[in-house]
Amino acid sequence: MAGPYPIRGSVSLPEAELNWRFSRSSGPGGQHVNTSDSQVELRFDLANTAALPPVWKERALARLAGRLVDGVVVVRASEHRSQWRNRETAAVRLAALLAEATAPPPKPRMPTRIPRGINERRLREKKQRSDTKRGRSGRDWS
């Protein structure tokens, strides 16, 4: 999978703004794990990018504030033994992360009133239940 990586709509991440780093991955792999740099670290400078619209960039910077280091988002992938598959995984994860972070906020919920008929029926049933329970007491039996 080569860039550009789509985020949402026509907006995508250009390959030129992605910074890749590779290192040896931990975990199973036998002798292969000691010789290949299959772990992928993908860095994207969110603060200085021109690929995102300004509104999306502000939204993403606010939502990902706890995850940013000097305005840079870092995504790591080391699940696969292949560097190429880890690159794909990291790019898809970054695109999904940015798509979620740049999504518009949900519409505010409009508070609704309970219809009068429903409230009256609830009170009527409550009264009937109360009368039933009150009728069970043996006070008035002579």
XYZ file of C-alpha atoms in Angstrom:
142
model
C 0.000 0.000 0.000
C 1.672 3.185 -1.147
C 0.465 6.668 -0.256
C -1.468 8.863 -0.290
C -3.551 7.373 2.516
C -7.228 8.471 2.535
C -8.639 9.888 5.761
C -12.173 10.916 4.864
C -13.703 12.176 1.650
C -11.103 13.662 -0.657
C -8.618 14.446 2.138
C -5.634 12.121 2.348
C -2.187 11.945 3.930
C 0.592 12.590 1.422
C 3.521 10.174 1.520
C 5.952 13.123 1.708
C 4.680 14.152 5.170
C 5.051 10.687 6.695
C 8.263 9.824 8.509
C 9.031 6.080 8.764
C 11.450 4.441 11.217
C 12.252 0.762 11.417
C 13.703 -1.303 14.227
C 13.944 -4.896 15.362
C 10.669 -6.255 16.564
C 10.293 -8.347 19.704
C 8.410 -11.602 19.889
C 8.504 -14.864 17.967
C 10.330 -15.243 14.697
C 13.349 -17.403 15.412
C 16.625 -16.356 13.843
C 14.740 -14.064 11.467
C 13.838 -11.666 14.292
C 17.482 -10.897 15.015
C 18.316 -9.841 11.473
C 15.357 -7.867 10.124
C 13.993 -4.487 11.083
C 10.309 -5.348 10.915
C 8.875 -3.042 13.604
C 7.531 0.158 12.063
C 7.203 3.553 13.712
C 5.196 6.044 11.674
C 5.412 9.738 12.575
C 3.095 12.447 11.267
C 3.637 16.118 12.113
C 0.055 17.138 12.792
C 0.902 20.645 13.974
C 2.726 21.631 10.772
C 0.819 19.724 8.114
C -0.800 21.406 5.136
C -2.724 18.267 4.127
C -5.620 18.812 6.546
C -8.121 21.679 6.442
C -7.559 24.169 9.311
C -10.807 23.207 11.084
C -9.884 19.523 11.010
C -6.360 20.287 12.199
C -7.624 22.262 15.220
C -10.089 19.509 16.082
C -7.410 16.795 15.799
C -4.876 18.782 17.837
C -7.443 19.240 20.615
C -8.618 15.602 20.644
C -5.159 14.047 20.367
C -3.444 16.469 22.755
C -2.537 13.716 25.220
C -0.999 11.603 22.499
C 1.082 14.263 20.734
C 4.775 14.893 21.318
C 5.672 18.358 20.012
C 2.698 18.204 17.636
C 3.734 14.823 16.191
C 1.531 11.702 16.217
C 3.413 8.405 16.530
C 1.949 5.029 15.544
C 3.838 1.755 16.016
C 3.153 -1.621 14.423
C 5.003 -4.858 15.083
C 2.317 -7.565 14.811
C 3.580 -9.084 11.577
C 6.933 -10.580 10.711
C 6.987 -8.638 7.458
C 8.041 -4.986 7.460
C 5.755 -4.335 4.492
C 2.661 -5.633 6.349
C 3.625 -3.619 9.437
C 3.890 -0.520 7.232
C 0.379 -1.162 5.938
C -0.946 -1.690 9.458
C 0.661 1.500 10.784
C -0.641 3.604 7.868
C -4.180 2.256 8.238
C -4.075 2.881 12.002
C -2.886 6.461 11.517
C -5.580 7.152 8.917
C -8.268 5.695 11.222
C -6.947 7.696 14.180
C -7.033 10.940 12.196
C -10.466 10.147 10.739
C -11.844 9.689 14.255
C -10.064 12.766 15.614
C -11.239 15.036 12.793
C -14.857 13.850 12.777
C -17.393 16.581 13.508
C -18.885 16.584 16.987
C -22.273 14.877 17.309
C -25.387 17.022 17.220
C -26.482 18.054 20.712
C -29.412 16.111 22.075
C -32.638 18.047 22.161
C -34.345 17.477 25.517
C -37.865 16.137 25.189
C -40.825 16.230 27.566
C -42.708 13.166 28.705
C -46.226 13.293 27.239
C -48.939 14.051 29.798
C -50.886 10.867 28.951
C -47.922 8.624 29.731
C -47.292 10.375 33.034
C -50.979 10.156 34.027
C -51.105 6.446 33.153
C -47.985 5.804 35.245
C -49.511 7.591 38.248
C -52.837 5.755 37.797
C -51.087 2.346 37.736
C -49.035 3.364 40.752
C -52.219 4.263 42.640
C -53.830 0.918 41.725
C -50.772 -0.976 42.935
C -50.823 1.021 46.180
C -54.531 0.187 46.704
C -53.834 -3.506 46.046
C -51.074 -3.566 48.657
C -53.106 -1.566 51.136
C -55.960 -4.067 50.723
C -53.677 -6.898 51.815
C -53.270 -5.577 55.350
C -55.623 -7.186 57.904
C -56.336 -3.966 59.816
C -59.909 -3.432 58.685
C -61.010 -7.068 58.942
C -63.325 -7.629 61.860
